[in-house]
CSV table of C-alpha atoms in Angstrom, one decimal:
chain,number,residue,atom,x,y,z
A,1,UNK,CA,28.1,-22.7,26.5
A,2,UNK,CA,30.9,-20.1,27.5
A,3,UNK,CA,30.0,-17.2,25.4
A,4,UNK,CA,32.6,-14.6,25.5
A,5,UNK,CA,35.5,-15.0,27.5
A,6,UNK,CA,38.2,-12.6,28.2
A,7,UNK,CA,41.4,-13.2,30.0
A,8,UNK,CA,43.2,-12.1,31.9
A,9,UNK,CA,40.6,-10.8,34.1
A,10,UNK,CA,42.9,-8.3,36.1
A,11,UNK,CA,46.5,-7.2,35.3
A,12,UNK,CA,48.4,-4.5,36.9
A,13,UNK,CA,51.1,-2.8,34.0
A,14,UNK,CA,54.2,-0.6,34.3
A,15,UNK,CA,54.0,2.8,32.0
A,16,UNK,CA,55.2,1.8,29.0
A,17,UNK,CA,54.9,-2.2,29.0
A,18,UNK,CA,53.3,-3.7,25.8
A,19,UNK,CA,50.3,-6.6,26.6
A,20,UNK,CA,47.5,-8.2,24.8
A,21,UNK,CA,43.9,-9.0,26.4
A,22,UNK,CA,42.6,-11.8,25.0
A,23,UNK,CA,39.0,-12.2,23.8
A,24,UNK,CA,37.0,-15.4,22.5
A,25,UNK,CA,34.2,-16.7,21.9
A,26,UNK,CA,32.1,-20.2,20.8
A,27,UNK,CA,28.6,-18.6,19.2
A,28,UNK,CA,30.3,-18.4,15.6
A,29,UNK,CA,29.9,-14.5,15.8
A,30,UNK,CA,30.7,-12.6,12.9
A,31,UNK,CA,30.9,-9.1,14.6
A,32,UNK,CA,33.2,-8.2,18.2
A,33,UNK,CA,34.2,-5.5,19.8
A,34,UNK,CA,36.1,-4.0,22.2
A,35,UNK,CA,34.9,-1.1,24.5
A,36,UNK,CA,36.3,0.6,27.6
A,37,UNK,CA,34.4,1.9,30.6
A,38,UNK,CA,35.7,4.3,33.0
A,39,UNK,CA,34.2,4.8,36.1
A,40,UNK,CA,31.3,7.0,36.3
A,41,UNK,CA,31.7,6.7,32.0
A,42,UNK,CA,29.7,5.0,29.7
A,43,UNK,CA,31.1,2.6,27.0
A,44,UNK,CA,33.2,3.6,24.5
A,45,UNK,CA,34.2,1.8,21.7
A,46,UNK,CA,38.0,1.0,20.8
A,47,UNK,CA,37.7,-0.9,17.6
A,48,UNK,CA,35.2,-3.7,16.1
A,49,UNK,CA,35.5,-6.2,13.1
A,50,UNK,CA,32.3,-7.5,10.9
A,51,UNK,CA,34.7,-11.1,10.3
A,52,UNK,CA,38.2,-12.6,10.3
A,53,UNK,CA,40.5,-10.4,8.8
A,54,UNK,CA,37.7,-7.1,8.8
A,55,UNK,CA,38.5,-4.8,11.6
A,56,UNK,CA,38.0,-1.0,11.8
A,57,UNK,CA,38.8,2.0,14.3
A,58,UNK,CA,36.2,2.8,17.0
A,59,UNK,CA,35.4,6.5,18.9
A,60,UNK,CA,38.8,6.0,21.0
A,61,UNK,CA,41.5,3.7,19.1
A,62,UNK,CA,44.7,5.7,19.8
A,63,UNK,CA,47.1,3.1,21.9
A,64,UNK,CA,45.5,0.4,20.7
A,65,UNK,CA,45.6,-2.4,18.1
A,66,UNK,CA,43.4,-5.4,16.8
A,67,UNK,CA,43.3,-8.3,15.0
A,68,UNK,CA,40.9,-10.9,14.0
A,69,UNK,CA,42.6,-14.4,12.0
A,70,UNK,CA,39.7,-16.4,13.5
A,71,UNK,CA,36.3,-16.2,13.6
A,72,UNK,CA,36.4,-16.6,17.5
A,73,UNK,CA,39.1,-14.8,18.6
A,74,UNK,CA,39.6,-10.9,18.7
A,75,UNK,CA,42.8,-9.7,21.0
A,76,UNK,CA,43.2,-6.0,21.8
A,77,UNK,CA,47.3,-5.4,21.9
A,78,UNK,CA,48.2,-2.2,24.2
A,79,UNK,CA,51.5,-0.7,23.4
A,80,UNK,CA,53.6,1.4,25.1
A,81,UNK,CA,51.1,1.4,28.0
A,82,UNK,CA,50.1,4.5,29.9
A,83,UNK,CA,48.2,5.7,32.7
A,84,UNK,CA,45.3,6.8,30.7
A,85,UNK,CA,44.5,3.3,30.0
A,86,UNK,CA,43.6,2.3,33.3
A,87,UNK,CA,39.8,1.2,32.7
A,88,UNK,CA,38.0,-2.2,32.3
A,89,UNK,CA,37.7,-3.2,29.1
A,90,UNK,CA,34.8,-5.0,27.6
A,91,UNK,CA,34.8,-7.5,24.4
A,92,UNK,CA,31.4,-8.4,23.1
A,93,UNK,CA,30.2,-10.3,19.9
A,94,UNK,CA,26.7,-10.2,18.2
A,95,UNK,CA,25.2,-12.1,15.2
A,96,UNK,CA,24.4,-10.5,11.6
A,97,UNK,CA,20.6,-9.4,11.5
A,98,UNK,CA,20.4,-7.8,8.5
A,99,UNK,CA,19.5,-4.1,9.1
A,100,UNK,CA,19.0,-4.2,12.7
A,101,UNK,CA,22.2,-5.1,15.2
A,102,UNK,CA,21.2,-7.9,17.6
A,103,UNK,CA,21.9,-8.1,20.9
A,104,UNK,CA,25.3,-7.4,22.1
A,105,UNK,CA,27.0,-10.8,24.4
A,106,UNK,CA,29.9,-9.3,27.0
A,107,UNK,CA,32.5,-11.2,28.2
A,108,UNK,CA,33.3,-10.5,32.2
A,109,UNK,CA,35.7,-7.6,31.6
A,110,UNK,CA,39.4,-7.3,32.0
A,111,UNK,CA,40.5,-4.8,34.6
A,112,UNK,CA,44.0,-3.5,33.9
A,113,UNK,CA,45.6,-0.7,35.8
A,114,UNK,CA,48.5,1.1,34.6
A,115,UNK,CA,51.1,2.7,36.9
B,1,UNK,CA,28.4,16.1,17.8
B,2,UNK,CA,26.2,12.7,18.8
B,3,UNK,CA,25.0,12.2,23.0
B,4,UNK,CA,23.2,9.8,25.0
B,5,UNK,CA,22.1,11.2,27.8
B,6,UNK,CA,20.9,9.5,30.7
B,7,UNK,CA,20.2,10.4,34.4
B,8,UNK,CA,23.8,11.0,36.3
B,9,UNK,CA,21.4,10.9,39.2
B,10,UNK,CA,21.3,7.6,40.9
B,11,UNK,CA,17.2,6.9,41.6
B,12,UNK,CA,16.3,5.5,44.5
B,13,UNK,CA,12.9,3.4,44.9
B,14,UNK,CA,10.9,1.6,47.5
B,15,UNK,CA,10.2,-2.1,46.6
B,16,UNK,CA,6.8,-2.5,44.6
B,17,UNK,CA,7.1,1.0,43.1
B,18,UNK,CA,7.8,1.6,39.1
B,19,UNK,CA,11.1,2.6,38.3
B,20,UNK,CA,11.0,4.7,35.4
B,21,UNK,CA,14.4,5.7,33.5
B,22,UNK,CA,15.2,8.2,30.3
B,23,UNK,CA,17.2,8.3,27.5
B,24,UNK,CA,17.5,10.9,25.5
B,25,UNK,CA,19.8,11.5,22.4
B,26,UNK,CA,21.3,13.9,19.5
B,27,UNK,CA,22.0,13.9,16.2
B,28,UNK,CA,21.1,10.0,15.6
B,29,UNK,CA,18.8,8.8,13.4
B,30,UNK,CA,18.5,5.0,15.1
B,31,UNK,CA,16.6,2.4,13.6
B,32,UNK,CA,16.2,1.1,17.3
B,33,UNK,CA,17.3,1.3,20.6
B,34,UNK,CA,18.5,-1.0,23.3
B,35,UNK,CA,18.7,-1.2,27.2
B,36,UNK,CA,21.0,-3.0,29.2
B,37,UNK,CA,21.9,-3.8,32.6
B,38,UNK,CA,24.7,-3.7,34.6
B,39,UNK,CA,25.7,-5.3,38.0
B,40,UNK,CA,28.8,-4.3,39.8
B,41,UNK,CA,32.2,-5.8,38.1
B,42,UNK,CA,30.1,-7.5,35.3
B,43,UNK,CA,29.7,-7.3,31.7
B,44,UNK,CA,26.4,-5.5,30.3
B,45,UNK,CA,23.4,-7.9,29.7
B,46,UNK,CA,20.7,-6.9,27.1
B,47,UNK,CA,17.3,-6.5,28.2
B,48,UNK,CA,15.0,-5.4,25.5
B,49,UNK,CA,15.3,-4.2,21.7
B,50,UNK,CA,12.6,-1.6,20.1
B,51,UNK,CA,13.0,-0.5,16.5
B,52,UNK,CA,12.2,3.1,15.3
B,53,UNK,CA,8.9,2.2,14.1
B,54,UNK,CA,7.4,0.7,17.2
B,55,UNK,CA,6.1,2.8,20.1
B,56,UNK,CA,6.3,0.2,23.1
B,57,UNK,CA,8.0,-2.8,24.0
B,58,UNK,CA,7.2,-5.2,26.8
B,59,UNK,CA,9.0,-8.0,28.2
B,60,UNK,CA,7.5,-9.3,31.9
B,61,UNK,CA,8.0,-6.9,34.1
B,62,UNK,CA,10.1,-4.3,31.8
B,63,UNK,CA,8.3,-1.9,29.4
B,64,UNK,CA,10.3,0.1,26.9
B,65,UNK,CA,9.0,3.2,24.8
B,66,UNK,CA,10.5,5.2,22.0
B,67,UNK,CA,9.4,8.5,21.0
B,68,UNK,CA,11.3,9.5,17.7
B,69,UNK,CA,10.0,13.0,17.7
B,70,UNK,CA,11.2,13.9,21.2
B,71,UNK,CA,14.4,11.6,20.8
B,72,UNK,CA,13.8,9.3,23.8
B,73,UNK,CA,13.2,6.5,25.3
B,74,UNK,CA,12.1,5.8,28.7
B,75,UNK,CA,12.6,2.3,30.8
B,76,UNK,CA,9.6,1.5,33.2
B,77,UNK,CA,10.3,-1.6,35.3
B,78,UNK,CA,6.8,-2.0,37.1
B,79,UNK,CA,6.3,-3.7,40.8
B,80,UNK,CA,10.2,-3.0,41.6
B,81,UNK,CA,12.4,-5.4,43.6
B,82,UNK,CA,16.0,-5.4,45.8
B,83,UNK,CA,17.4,-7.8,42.7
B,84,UNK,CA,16.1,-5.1,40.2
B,85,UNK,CA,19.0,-2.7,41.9
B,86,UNK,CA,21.9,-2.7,39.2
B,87,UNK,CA,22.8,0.3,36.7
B,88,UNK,CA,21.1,0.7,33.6
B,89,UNK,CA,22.1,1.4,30.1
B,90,UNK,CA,21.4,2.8,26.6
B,91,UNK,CA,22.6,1.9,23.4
B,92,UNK,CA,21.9,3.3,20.0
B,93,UNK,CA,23.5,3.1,16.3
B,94,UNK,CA,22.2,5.2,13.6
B,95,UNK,CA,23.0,2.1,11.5
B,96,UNK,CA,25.2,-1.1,10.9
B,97,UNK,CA,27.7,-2.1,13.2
B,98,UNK,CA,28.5,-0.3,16.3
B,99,UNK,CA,26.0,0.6,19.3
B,100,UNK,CA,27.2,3.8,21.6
B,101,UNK,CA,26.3,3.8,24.7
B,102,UNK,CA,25.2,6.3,27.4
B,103,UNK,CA,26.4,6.6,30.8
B,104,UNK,CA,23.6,4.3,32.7
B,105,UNK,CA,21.5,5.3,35.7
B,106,UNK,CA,22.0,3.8,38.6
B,107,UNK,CA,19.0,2.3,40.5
B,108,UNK,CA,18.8,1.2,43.9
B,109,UNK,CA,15.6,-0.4,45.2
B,110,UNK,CA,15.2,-0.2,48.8
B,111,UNK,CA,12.5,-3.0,50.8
């Protein structure tokens, strides 16, 4: 069972290159996400879809850009990359649970450094 | 505006102690609260879920509380080991779809 898995898992980018991080995962998932960590940061949310073809704007979607044609799959596009994007970035999934969010599943992280 | 706050502070331990960690938060109303953990150039892993209406949660070693009224939560991990050393994190929606997280403590568990 892979759970979430992200690729590429590090990727070093010139200021203003274009790439996509790739993000699946096999637990038929409805909701994903994308968050960022910085070091010494906590998480914060880019952008998040409730199912294939749902998606919506998290605390810090500027630069970025989602979509979501499957149920697995959820790829975070950066264009026009720049040096404040240098982070790790996290996707996770969770099932539906009515009221109450169930646990969060993270993939590994993708670290990407922009210079 | 919405915080988590958790200790910046890394906490240092000796093995066997009880590690206890706090979480407290603004302007959210959550209908629970979750803690994860963190080793070094991993993904977060959920530890333990307690919903607004529930005072403690315990899961072998790990015991959770949440205090509405004073906006926290506090971690206890009892009888503390070397393995137990990783960073710890908080994680809170006031509904629906998104959890925010705090910063995480860092905890370091010496023999």
């Amino acid at each position: 069972n892979a759970g979430v898995t992200q690729t590429p898992k590090f990727r070093i980018l010139k200021i203003g290159q274009s790439m996509t991080l790739q993000c699946t995962q096999d637990m038929n998932h409805n909701y994903m996400y994308w968050y960022r960590q910085d070091p010494g940061m906590g998480l914060k949310l880019i952008y998040y879809s409730v199912g294939a073809g749902i998606t919506d704007k998290g605390e810090v979607p500027n630069g970025y850009n989602v979509s979501r044609s499957t149920t697995e799959d959820f790829p975070l596009r950066l264009e026009l990359a720049a040096p404040s994007q240098t982070s790790v970035y996290f996707c996770a999934s969770r099932t539906e649970t009515g009221n109450f969010a169930g646990e969060l599943f993270f993939g590994e992280g993708s670290r990407l450094t922009v210079l | 505006s919405q915080k988590i706050e958790q200790n910046s502070e890394a906490l240092n331990i000796q093995e066997g102690k009880t590690a206890t960690l706090t979480c407290n938060y603004t302007n959210y109303s959550p209908a629970y609260l979750q803690w994860y953990r963190q080793d070094p150039g991993r993904g977060p892993v959920f530890l333990l879920l307690i919903r607004e209406n529930e005072k403690e949660k315990r899961k072998e070693r790990l015991k959770v509380t949440f205090d509405t009224t004073l906006k926290q939560s506090l971690f206890h991990i009892t009888a503390s080991q070397p393995a137990d050393s990783a960073t710890y994190l908080c994680a809170l929606a006031n509904s629906g779809y998104a959890l925010n997280f705090g910063k995480g403590t860092s905890l370091l568990v010496t023999p």
